[in-house]
Structure formats: C-alpha cells, structure tokens
Amino acid sequence: MVFEKVAEILAETAAEVIEPRFRALAAGDVVEKAPGELVTVADREAELIIAERLRGLLPVPVVGEEAVSADPSLVEAVRTEPAVWLVDPLDGTGNFVAGKGDYAVMAALVRDGEAVAAWIWQPVCGVGYAAEKGGGAWRDGERLRRAPAGDGPERWRGAVLGRFLGPEMRAVVTEGARGFASVTGGSGAAGVEYPRVAAGEQDFTLFWRTLPWDHAPGSLLVREAGGVSARLDGDPYRPGRNVEGLLVAADEDCWRQVRERLLGMAP
C-alpha cells in the first residue's frame, strides 16, 4: 500500500504545482540559489507538499534537495538516522526552466544508509518507474529486466554528464569516448538517465557529482533491473557516501570495460 501510494504522491504533486508552471514561469519564479544552480517556485512548493505527504505515510525525517540547500546539516540524517525519505522535487530544473521536457520527480526510502525503495515520475511523458530492494524494478507496473550490453564497446551507447568534471578528467573522458559507438552529454537529469540504462535505451552513464537525492532512486532502479551502479573503486553506490564519480552500466562486464576504456582505469 505504501509503495503504491508514494508513486501517487509524486504524480499528484507534479500535476498540482509543477506541470502548470511548465513553460509558464513568471518573472521572479526562478532564482539562482548557488552559482549556476537554479531553483524555481515549483521546486520549493513541490518539496514541501511531498515531504508532508511522505511523513504521513512513514513519520521519519525527510531529506530534500531544497531543504538541504537552506540547511546543509540536514543531509547528515542519511548517515545517522535509521530511516529517512530522500526527495528531489524537480530533477532537471535547468531543463524545466528552458522549457525542455527532460525532468523528473523522485523519492527514495533509505534504511541504515541504503536505499530500499525508489520512485521516479516523468511528468511530460507520464511514465513512472519504481524499485524495491530484492523485489525488482518496474516501469508503469511492468517488470524491467535489463539485458546485458553484449556486442562489445564499439556498439555501446552511453552518456557522460560532464558539468562537474575537472579539466584533466574531461580530457581523459573525451579521448576514451572515441572507443564507443556514441557518448553524448546526457539529458542533464538523473531521473531521465537512470531509466534509460534500466530500460535498455543506453548502455552506460557516468556521473561525477553524487548527491543522494539525485542518485539513490535511479541506482536502486538500475540494480533491481539487473544493471550495475557503483563508485569508481567498485563499491556499490550508497547515498551516505559522498565521493566523486559514479558509473552506471548494463552489466558487470560492461561496467568494467567502460571504466577501463572511458576513464583509463586498470581492470
């Protein structure tokens, strides 16, 4: 019951306060909360609504992107509390502001520092994804099972969200990308990139910044679909560990070969 209700909360909140503002933001609805980081009235209103409704389902702390922006100490709850909700009320805010449909609403339930349930709602296409630790991954209620990438790196398609890459790593990745069929700059939204890997639309994605609300939902989705989401040292992604670099791939062999070819890291 709770599992299905969270999906409803995300979709209902999007319909109430996000979708009406898509391509209709007024003057003053968008501000820069940090250099290069936009936030809109839709982000803030959606987070308040989602947080209140999630606490009504399970009364544990809610760690939301906008609340942490105002008080960074709140993120410590992911590591210290037995259970927390993670909320990204509008993933892909830059796309939303630009009138592009690649944005999502996301939530995850974290227990003892590990995501155990996750939800991603993509309002423009009206598609919902969900995952439960040990229970599988779904798209609109249908089970997702990610097939191995197969065929070899020359046929693989991937993305590198390189906004936070330093110059040296950017040069390494640019050179390494030549060994694949295609490597794009990605959509600019984790809530779009993870489903693409889980559903077989692309074979890998490299992220650099790894904030928990961005990556806990999608990492669980990919893993439960049969893929891999791991730090560059090979450790599975956990939202309480804030280390740069996160590689998501269709399967273990794909993950290892992408790390070696794209990043120049020994197997």
PDB file of C-alpha atoms in Angstrom:
ATOM      1  CA  MET A   1       0.000   0.000   0.000  1.00  0.00           C
ATOM      2  CA  VAL A   2       2.749   2.464   0.985  1.00  0.00           C
ATOM      3  CA  PHE A   3       4.773   1.514  -2.103  1.00  0.00           C
ATOM      4  CA  GLU A   4       1.934   2.417  -4.494  1.00  0.00           C
ATOM      5  CA  LYS A   5       0.972   5.497  -2.502  1.00  0.00           C
ATOM      6  CA  VAL A   6       4.381   7.131  -2.928  1.00  0.00           C
ATOM      7  CA  ALA A   7       4.059   6.918  -6.703  1.00  0.00           C
ATOM      8  CA  GLU A   8       0.658   8.597  -6.414  1.00  0.00           C
ATOM      9  CA  ILE A   9       2.093  11.379  -4.239  1.00  0.00           C
ATOM     10  CA  LEU A  10       4.776  12.223  -6.792  1.00  0.00           C
ATOM     11  CA  ALA A  11       2.378  12.241  -9.742  1.00  0.00           C
ATOM     12  CA  GLU A  12      -0.302  14.222  -7.894  1.00  0.00           C
ATOM     13  CA  THR A  13       2.169  16.819  -6.654  1.00  0.00           C
ATOM     14  CA  ALA A  14       3.592  17.250 -10.144  1.00  0.00           C
ATOM     15  CA  ALA A  15       0.097  17.804 -11.502  1.00  0.00           C
ATOM     16  CA  GLU A  16      -0.697  20.327  -8.782  1.00  0.00           C
ATOM     17  CA  VAL A  17       2.339  22.609  -8.721  1.00  0.00           C
ATOM     18  CA  ILE A  18       4.916  21.598 -11.353  1.00  0.00           C
ATOM     19  CA  GLU A  19       3.116  20.922 -14.619  1.00  0.00           C
ATOM     20  CA  PRO A  20       1.009  24.122 -14.523  1.00  0.00           C
ATOM     21  CA  ARG A  21       4.261  26.118 -14.477  1.00  0.00           C
ATOM     22  CA  PHE A  22       5.999  24.221 -17.271  1.00  0.00           C
ATOM     23  CA  ARG A  23       6.733  26.804 -19.987  1.00  0.00           C
ATOM     24  CA  ALA A  24       4.710  29.271 -17.919  1.00  0.00           C
ATOM     25  CA  LEU A  25       7.154  30.523 -15.285  1.00  0.00           C
ATOM     26  CA  ALA A  26       6.576  34.111 -14.284  1.00  0.00           C
ATOM     27  CA  ALA A  27       9.144  36.788 -13.551  1.00  0.00           C
ATOM     28  CA  GLY A  28      10.594  36.067 -10.137  1.00  0.00           C
ATOM     29  CA  ASP A  29       9.709  32.348 -10.240  1.00  0.00           C
ATOM     30  CA  VAL A  30      13.347  31.427 -10.924  1.00  0.00           C
ATOM     31  CA  VAL A  31      16.367  32.359  -8.810  1.00  0.00           C
ATOM     32  CA  GLU A  32      19.989  31.237  -8.587  1.00  0.00           C
ATOM     33  CA  LYS A  33      20.477  29.501  -5.235  1.00  0.00           C
ATOM     34  CA  ALA A  34      24.203  28.995  -5.932  1.00  0.00           C
ATOM     35  CA  PRO A  35      26.430  29.863  -8.913  1.00  0.00           C
ATOM     36  CA  GLY A  36      24.954  28.004 -11.868  1.00  0.00           C
ATOM     37  CA  GLU A  37      22.273  26.320  -9.706  1.00  0.00           C
ATOM     38  CA  LEU A  38      18.690  27.335 -10.446  1.00  0.00           C
ATOM     39  CA  VAL A  39      15.661  26.821  -8.247  1.00  0.00           C
ATOM     40  CA  THR A  40      12.049  27.653  -9.046  1.00  0.00           C
ATOM     41  CA  VAL A  41       8.914  28.192  -7.051  1.00  0.00           C
ATOM     42  CA  ALA A  42       7.812  24.794  -8.377  1.00  0.00           C
ATOM     43  CA  ASP A  43      10.833  23.053  -6.790  1.00  0.00           C
ATOM     44  CA  ARG A  44      10.158  24.594  -3.418  1.00  0.00           C
ATOM     45  CA  GLU A  45       6.398  24.128  -3.344  1.00  0.00           C
ATOM     46  CA  ALA A  46       6.629  20.542  -4.582  1.00  0.00           C
ATOM     47  CA  GLU A  47       9.169  19.598  -1.927  1.00  0.00           C
ATOM     48  CA  LEU A  48       7.001  20.957   0.883  1.00  0.00           C
ATOM     49  CA  ILE A  49       3.958  19.040  -0.355  1.00  0.00           C
ATOM     50  CA  ILE A  50       5.831  15.789  -0.989  1.00  0.00           C
ATOM     51  CA  ALA A  51       7.598  15.949   2.381  1.00  0.00           C
ATOM     52  CA  GLU A  52       4.349  16.453   4.278  1.00  0.00           C
ATOM     53  CA  ARG A  53       2.611  13.595   2.477  1.00  0.00           C
ATOM     54  CA  LEU A  54       5.537  11.196   2.857  1.00  0.00           C
ATOM     55  CA  ARG A  55       5.711  11.847   6.581  1.00  0.00           C
ATOM     56  CA  GLY A  56       2.035  10.950   6.690  1.00  0.00           C
ATOM     57  CA  LEU A  57       2.913   7.526   5.308  1.00  0.00           C
ATOM     58  CA  LEU A  58       6.004   6.943   7.437  1.00  0.00           C
ATOM     59  CA  PRO A  59       6.971   9.535  10.083  1.00  0.00           C
ATOM     60  CA  VAL A  60      10.738   9.656   9.554  1.00  0.00           C
ATOM     61  CA  PRO A  61      12.959  12.618   8.590  1.00  0.00           C
ATOM     62  CA  VAL A  62      12.691  13.938   5.045  1.00  0.00           C
ATOM     63  CA  VAL A  63      15.936  14.987   3.379  1.00  0.00           C
ATOM     64  CA  GLY A  64      15.002  17.144   0.413  1.00  0.00           C
ATOM     65  CA  GLU A  65      17.258  18.936  -2.027  1.00  0.00           C
ATOM     66  CA  GLU A  66      15.856  22.385  -1.303  1.00  0.00           C
ATOM     67  CA  ALA A  67      15.788  21.927   2.471  1.00  0.00           C
ATOM     68  CA  VAL A  68      19.453  20.887   2.388  1.00  0.00           C
ATOM     69  CA  SER A  69      20.259  23.893   0.212  1.00  0.00           C
ATOM     70  CA  ALA A  70      18.927  26.072   3.034  1.00  0.00           C
ATOM     71  CA  ASP A  71      20.484  23.987   5.844  1.00  0.00           C
ATOM     72  CA  PRO A  72      23.318  21.688   4.679  1.00  0.00           C
ATOM     73  CA  SER A  73      23.471  19.903   8.039  1.00  0.00           C
ATOM     74  CA  LEU A  74      20.181  18.148   7.263  1.00  0.00           C
ATOM     75  CA  VAL A  75      21.934  15.746   4.886  1.00  0.00           C
ATOM     76  CA  GLU A  76      23.660  14.110   7.873  1.00  0.00           C
ATOM     77  CA  ALA A  77      20.394  12.328   8.619  1.00  0.00           C
ATOM     78  CA  VAL A  78      21.104   9.990   5.694  1.00  0.00           C
ATOM     79  CA  ARG A  79      24.077   8.643   7.653  1.00  0.00           C
ATOM     80  CA  THR A  80      22.799   8.951  11.215  1.00  0.00           C
ATOM     81  CA  GLU A  81      19.079   8.128  11.155  1.00  0.00           C
ATOM     82  CA  PRO A  82      17.728   4.563  10.942  1.00  0.00           C
ATOM     83  CA  ALA A  83      15.376   5.624   8.140  1.00  0.00           C
ATOM     84  CA  VAL A  84      14.859   8.727   6.003  1.00  0.00           C
ATOM     85  CA  TRP A  85      12.957   9.802   2.953  1.00  0.00           C
ATOM     86  CA  LEU A  86      15.027  11.367   0.165  1.00  0.00           C
ATOM     87  CA  VAL A  87      13.247  13.805  -2.141  1.00  0.00           C
ATOM     88  CA  ASP A  88      14.266  15.522  -5.351  1.00  0.00           C
ATOM     89  CA  PRO A  89      11.144  17.545  -6.121  1.00  0.00           C
ATOM     90  CA  LEU A  90      12.242  18.639  -9.593  1.00  0.00           C
ATOM     91  CA  ASP A  91      15.269  16.879 -11.024  1.00  0.00           C
ATOM     92  CA  GLY A  92      16.477  18.697 -14.130  1.00  0.00           C
ATOM     93  CA  THR A  93      15.472  22.197 -13.047  1.00  0.00           C
ATOM     94  CA  GLY A  94      17.613  23.732 -15.787  1.00  0.00           C
ATOM     95  CA  ASN A  95      15.677  21.778 -18.414  1.00  0.00           C
ATOM     96  CA  PHE A  96      12.389  22.769 -16.793  1.00  0.00           C
ATOM     97  CA  VAL A  97      13.323  26.450 -16.879  1.00  0.00           C
ATOM     98  CA  ALA A  98      14.395  26.132 -20.518  1.00  0.00           C
ATOM     99  CA  GLY A  99      11.074  24.527 -21.454  1.00  0.00           C
ATOM    100  CA  LYS A 100      12.604  21.102 -22.088  1.00  0.00           C
ATOM    101  CA  GLY A 101      10.702  18.009 -21.007  1.00  0.00           C
ATOM    102  CA  ASP A 102      13.665  16.079 -19.565  1.00  0.00           C
ATOM    103  CA  TYR A 103      12.814  16.477 -15.891  1.00  0.00           C
ATOM    104  CA  ALA A 104      11.519  14.177 -13.177  1.00  0.00           C
ATOM    105  CA  VAL A 105      10.184  13.985  -9.631  1.00  0.00           C
ATOM    106  CA  MET A 106      12.000  11.464  -7.429  1.00  0.00           C
ATOM    107  CA  ALA A 107      11.940   9.915  -3.981  1.00  0.00           C
ATOM    108  CA  ALA A 108      13.663   7.082  -2.157  1.00  0.00           C
ATOM    109  CA  LEU A 109      13.330   5.403   1.218  1.00  0.00           C
ATOM    110  CA  VAL A 110      16.693   4.846   2.879  1.00  0.00           C
ATOM    111  CA  ARG A 111      17.208   2.448   5.784  1.00  0.00           C
ATOM    112  CA  ASP A 112      20.546   2.196   7.580  1.00  0.00           C
ATOM    113  CA  GLY A 113      22.233   4.177   4.834  1.00  0.00           C
ATOM    114  CA  GLU A 114      20.946   2.079   1.934  1.00  0.00           C
ATOM    115  CA  ALA A 115      18.091   2.765  -0.476  1.00  0.00           C
ATOM    116  CA  VAL A 116      15.399   0.100  -0.090  1.00  0.00           C
ATOM    117  CA  ALA A 117      12.675   1.617  -2.277  1.00  0.00           C
ATOM    118  CA  ALA A 118      12.675   4.204  -5.054  1.00  0.00           C
ATOM    119  CA  TRP A 119      10.288   6.105  -7.302  1.00  0.00           C
ATOM    120  CA  ILE A 120      10.792   8.252 -10.419  1.00  0.00           C
ATOM    121  CA  TRP A 121       7.959  10.112 -12.148  1.00  0.00           C
ATOM    122  CA  GLN A 122       8.478  11.760 -15.535  1.00  0.00           C
ATOM    123  CA  PRO A 123       5.564  14.199 -15.907  1.00  0.00           C
ATOM    124  CA  VAL A 124       5.905  15.156 -19.571  1.00  0.00           C
ATOM    125  CA  CYS A 125       5.741  11.588 -20.875  1.00  0.00           C
ATOM    126  CA  GLY A 126       3.582  10.373 -17.978  1.00  0.00           C
ATOM    127  CA  VAL A 127       5.809   7.407 -17.161  1.00  0.00           C
ATOM    128  CA  GLY A 128       6.562   6.120 -13.677  1.00  0.00           C
ATOM    129  CA  TYR A 129       9.407   3.914 -12.500  1.00  0.00           C
ATOM    130  CA  ALA A 130       9.719   2.149  -9.166  1.00  0.00           C
ATOM    131  CA  ALA A 131      12.066  -0.307  -7.478  1.00  0.00           C
ATOM    132  CA  GLU A 132      12.251  -2.242  -4.237  1.00  0.00           C
ATOM    133  CA  LYS A 133      15.401  -3.806  -2.836  1.00  0.00           C
ATOM    134  CA  GLY A 134      15.257  -7.518  -3.581  1.00  0.00           C
ATOM    135  CA  GLY A 135      11.865  -7.109  -5.202  1.00  0.00           C
ATOM    136  CA  GLY A 136      12.618  -5.865  -8.706  1.00  0.00           C
ATOM    137  CA  ALA A 137      12.159  -2.786 -10.862  1.00  0.00           C
ATOM    138  CA  TRP A 138       9.093  -1.659 -12.794  1.00  0.00           C
ATOM    139  CA  ARG A 139       8.011   0.809 -15.456  1.00  0.00           C
ATOM    140  CA  ASP A 140       4.302   1.624 -15.253  1.00  0.00           C
ATOM    141  CA  GLY A 141       3.732  -1.620 -13.381  1.00  0.00           C
ATOM    142  CA  GLU A 142       5.607  -3.833 -15.857  1.00  0.00           C
ATOM    143  CA  ARG A 143       8.763  -5.599 -14.691  1.00  0.00           C
ATOM    144  CA  LEU A 144      12.035  -4.202 -16.046  1.00  0.00           C
ATOM    145  CA  ARG A 145      14.821  -6.660 -16.795  1.00  0.00           C
ATOM    146  CA  ARG A 146      17.947  -5.142 -18.244  1.00  0.00           C
ATOM    147  CA  ALA A 147      19.637  -7.391 -20.839  1.00  0.00           C
ATOM    148  CA  PRO A 148      23.465  -7.500 -20.904  1.00  0.00           C
ATOM    149  CA  ALA A 149      25.044  -4.947 -23.220  1.00  0.00           C
ATOM    150  CA  GLY A 150      26.749  -7.625 -25.333  1.00  0.00           C
ATOM    151  CA  ASP A 151      28.364  -6.997 -28.744  1.00  0.00           C
ATOM    152  CA  GLY A 152      31.430  -5.121 -27.436  1.00  0.00           C
ATOM    153  CA  PRO A 153      32.259  -1.485 -26.606  1.00  0.00           C
ATOM    154  CA  GLU A 154      32.254  -0.410 -30.246  1.00  0.00           C
ATOM    155  CA  ARG A 155      28.494  -0.974 -30.251  1.00  0.00           C
ATOM    156  CA  TRP A 156      27.728   0.531 -26.856  1.00  0.00           C
ATOM    157  CA  ARG A 157      25.920   3.823 -26.381  1.00  0.00           C
ATOM    158  CA  GLY A 158      26.469   5.964 -23.320  1.00  0.00           C
ATOM    159  CA  ALA A 159      26.408   9.394 -21.734  1.00  0.00           C
ATOM    160  CA  VAL A 160      28.780  11.465 -19.630  1.00  0.00           C
ATOM    161  CA  LEU A 161      27.228  14.189 -17.521  1.00  0.00           C
ATOM    162  CA  GLY A 162      30.413  16.200 -17.525  1.00  0.00           C
ATOM    163  CA  ARG A 163      29.411  19.513 -15.970  1.00  0.00           C
ATOM    164  CA  PHE A 164      31.423  18.863 -12.801  1.00  0.00           C
ATOM    165  CA  LEU A 165      34.435  17.160 -14.404  1.00  0.00           C
ATOM    166  CA  GLY A 166      37.792  18.847 -13.908  1.00  0.00           C
ATOM    167  CA  PRO A 167      39.920  19.680 -16.962  1.00  0.00           C
ATOM    168  CA  GLU A 168      42.200  16.641 -16.656  1.00  0.00           C
ATOM    169  CA  MET A 169      39.373  14.144 -16.254  1.00  0.00           C
ATOM    170  CA  ARG A 170      37.430  15.837 -19.032  1.00  0.00           C
ATOM    171  CA  ALA A 171      40.383  15.311 -21.373  1.00  0.00           C
ATOM    172  CA  VAL A 172      40.647  11.641 -20.385  1.00  0.00           C
ATOM    173  CA  VAL A 173      36.939  11.078 -20.955  1.00  0.00           C
ATOM    174  CA  THR A 174      36.935  12.901 -24.288  1.00  0.00           C
ATOM    175  CA  GLU A 175      39.698  10.651 -25.568  1.00  0.00           C
ATOM    176  CA  GLY A 176      38.180   7.482 -24.099  1.00  0.00           C
ATOM    177  CA  ALA A 177      34.784   8.209 -25.634  1.00  0.00           C
ATOM    178  CA  ARG A 178      36.237   7.506 -29.069  1.00  0.00           C
ATOM    179  CA  GLY A 179      36.124   3.782 -28.319  1.00  0.00           C
ATOM    180  CA  PHE A 180      32.310   3.605 -28.174  1.00  0.00           C
ATOM    181  CA  ALA A 181      29.501   3.825 -30.710  1.00  0.00           C
ATOM    182  CA  SER A 182      28.291   7.078 -29.164  1.00  0.00           C
ATOM    183  CA  VAL A 183      28.826   9.068 -25.991  1.00  0.00           C
ATOM    184  CA  THR A 184      26.550  12.066 -25.521  1.00  0.00           C
ATOM    185  CA  GLY A 185      26.445  14.786 -22.906  1.00  0.00           C
ATOM    186  CA  GLY A 186      23.281  13.270 -21.481  1.00  0.00           C
ATOM    187  CA  SER A 187      19.945  14.818 -20.667  1.00  0.00           C
ATOM    188  CA  GLY A 188      21.003  16.847 -17.656  1.00  0.00           C
ATOM    189  CA  ALA A 189      18.655  14.904 -15.372  1.00  0.00           C
ATOM    190  CA  ALA A 190      19.453  11.787 -13.355  1.00  0.00           C
ATOM    191  CA  GLY A 191      15.750  10.937 -13.378  1.00  0.00           C
ATOM    192  CA  VAL A 192      16.000  10.535 -17.154  1.00  0.00           C
ATOM    193  CA  GLU A 193      19.456   8.938 -17.396  1.00  0.00           C
ATOM    194  CA  TYR A 194      18.930   6.060 -14.969  1.00  0.00           C
ATOM    195  CA  PRO A 195      15.698   4.856 -16.605  1.00  0.00           C
ATOM    196  CA  ARG A 196      17.430   4.902 -19.989  1.00  0.00           C
ATOM    197  CA  VAL A 197      20.014   2.425 -18.719  1.00  0.00           C
ATOM    198  CA  ALA A 198      17.467   0.316 -16.829  1.00  0.00           C
ATOM    199  CA  ALA A 199      15.198   0.085 -19.875  1.00  0.00           C
ATOM    200  CA  GLY A 200      17.987  -0.679 -22.348  1.00  0.00           C
ATOM    201  CA  GLU A 201      17.896   2.630 -24.205  1.00  0.00           C
ATOM    202  CA  GLN A 202      21.592   3.195 -23.489  1.00  0.00           C
ATOM    203  CA  ASP A 203      24.348   1.048 -22.020  1.00  0.00           C
ATOM    204  CA  PHE A 204      26.151   3.278 -19.537  1.00  0.00           C
ATOM    205  CA  THR A 205      26.209   6.695 -17.885  1.00  0.00           C
ATOM    206  CA  LEU A 206      28.989   8.444 -15.992  1.00  0.00           C
ATOM    207  CA  PHE A 207      28.069  10.929 -13.279  1.00  0.00           C
ATOM    208  CA  TRP A 208      30.589  12.963 -11.300  1.00  0.00           C
ATOM    209  CA  ARG A 209      28.695  14.757  -8.540  1.00  0.00           C
ATOM    210  CA  THR A 210      26.785  12.231  -6.443  1.00  0.00           C
ATOM    211  CA  LEU A 211      24.258  13.981  -4.222  1.00  0.00           C
ATOM    212  CA  PRO A 212      21.975  11.407  -2.559  1.00  0.00           C
ATOM    213  CA  TRP A 213      18.599  12.681  -3.809  1.00  0.00           C
ATOM    214  CA  ASP A 214      19.935  12.616  -7.376  1.00  0.00           C
ATOM    215  CA  HIS A 215      21.268   9.065  -7.297  1.00  0.00           C
ATOM    216  CA  ALA A 216      19.586   6.908  -4.656  1.00  0.00           C
ATOM    217  CA  PRO A 217      16.366   6.418  -6.668  1.00  0.00           C
ATOM    218  CA  GLY A 218      17.991   5.637 -10.008  1.00  0.00           C
ATOM    219  CA  SER A 219      20.796   3.499  -8.610  1.00  0.00           C
ATOM    220  CA  LEU A 220      18.299   1.169  -6.985  1.00  0.00           C
ATOM    221  CA  LEU A 221      16.196   1.096 -10.157  1.00  0.00           C
ATOM    222  CA  VAL A 222      19.181   0.061 -12.292  1.00  0.00           C
ATOM    223  CA  ARG A 223      20.403  -2.563  -9.836  1.00  0.00           C
ATOM    224  CA  GLU A 224      16.984  -4.134  -9.431  1.00  0.00           C
ATOM    225  CA  ALA A 225      16.626  -4.230 -13.232  1.00  0.00           C
ATOM    226  CA  GLY A 226      19.875  -6.227 -13.397  1.00  0.00           C
ATOM    227  CA  GLY A 227      22.403  -3.470 -14.042  1.00  0.00           C
ATOM    228  CA  VAL A 228      25.263  -2.006 -12.021  1.00  0.00           C
ATOM    229  CA  SER A 229      25.614   1.302 -10.187  1.00  0.00           C
ATOM    230  CA  ALA A 230      28.986   1.636  -8.473  1.00  0.00           C
ATOM    231  CA  ARG A 231      31.624   4.108  -7.409  1.00  0.00           C
ATOM    232  CA  LEU A 232      34.762   4.129  -9.499  1.00  0.00           C
ATOM    233  CA  ASP A 233      36.520   1.966  -6.885  1.00  0.00           C
ATOM    234  CA  GLY A 234      33.895  -0.714  -7.482  1.00  0.00           C
ATOM    235  CA  ASP A 235      31.896  -0.217  -4.294  1.00  0.00           C
ATOM    236  CA  PRO A 236      28.124  -0.292  -4.833  1.00  0.00           C
ATOM    237  CA  TYR A 237      26.506   3.123  -4.596  1.00  0.00           C
ATOM    238  CA  ARG A 238      25.247   4.081  -1.123  1.00  0.00           C
ATOM    239  CA  PRO A 239      23.659   7.511  -0.594  1.00  0.00           C
ATOM    240  CA  GLY A 240      25.561   8.217   2.627  1.00  0.00           C
ATOM    241  CA  ARG A 241      28.966   8.175   0.933  1.00  0.00           C
ATOM    242  CA  ASN A 242      29.658  11.418  -0.921  1.00  0.00           C
ATOM    243  CA  VAL A 243      32.559  10.575  -3.247  1.00  0.00           C
ATOM    244  CA  GLU A 244      33.035  11.918  -6.750  1.00  0.00           C
ATOM    245  CA  GLY A 245      32.421   9.566  -9.634  1.00  0.00           C
ATOM    246  CA  LEU A 246      29.602   7.098 -10.232  1.00  0.00           C
ATOM    247  CA  LEU A 247      29.401   4.728 -13.183  1.00  0.00           C
ATOM    248  CA  VAL A 248      26.132   3.070 -14.148  1.00  0.00           C
ATOM    249  CA  ALA A 249      26.108   0.250 -16.680  1.00  0.00           C
ATOM    250  CA  ALA A 250      24.049  -2.561 -18.144  1.00  0.00           C
ATOM    251  CA  ASP A 251      26.055  -5.367 -16.505  1.00  0.00           C
ATOM    252  CA  GLU A 252      29.311  -6.126 -14.679  1.00  0.00           C
ATOM    253  CA  ASP A 253      31.371  -6.722 -17.826  1.00  0.00           C
ATOM    254  CA  CYS A 254      30.092  -3.524 -19.404  1.00  0.00           C
ATOM    255  CA  TRP A 255      30.876  -1.601 -16.205  1.00  0.00           C
ATOM    256  CA  ARG A 256      34.463  -2.895 -16.077  1.00  0.00           C
ATOM    257  CA  GLN A 257      35.175  -2.236 -19.742  1.00  0.00           C
ATOM    258  CA  VAL A 258      33.689   1.264 -19.648  1.00  0.00           C
ATOM    259  CA  ARG A 259      35.752   2.156 -16.580  1.00  0.00           C
ATOM    260  CA  GLU A 260      38.890   0.913 -18.327  1.00  0.00           C
ATOM    261  CA  ARG A 261      38.270   2.431 -21.762  1.00  0.00           C
ATOM    262  CA  LEU A 262      36.487   5.656 -20.843  1.00  0.00           C
ATOM    263  CA  LEU A 263      38.428   6.545 -17.714  1.00  0.00           C
ATOM    264  CA  GLY A 264      41.744   4.801 -18.356  1.00  0.00           C
ATOM    265  CA  MET A 265      41.464   2.843 -15.084  1.00  0.00           C
ATOM    266  CA  ALA A 266      43.066  -0.592 -14.866  1.00  0.00           C
ATOM    267  CA  PRO A 267      40.673  -3.549 -14.522  1.00  0.00           C
TER     268      PRO A 267
END
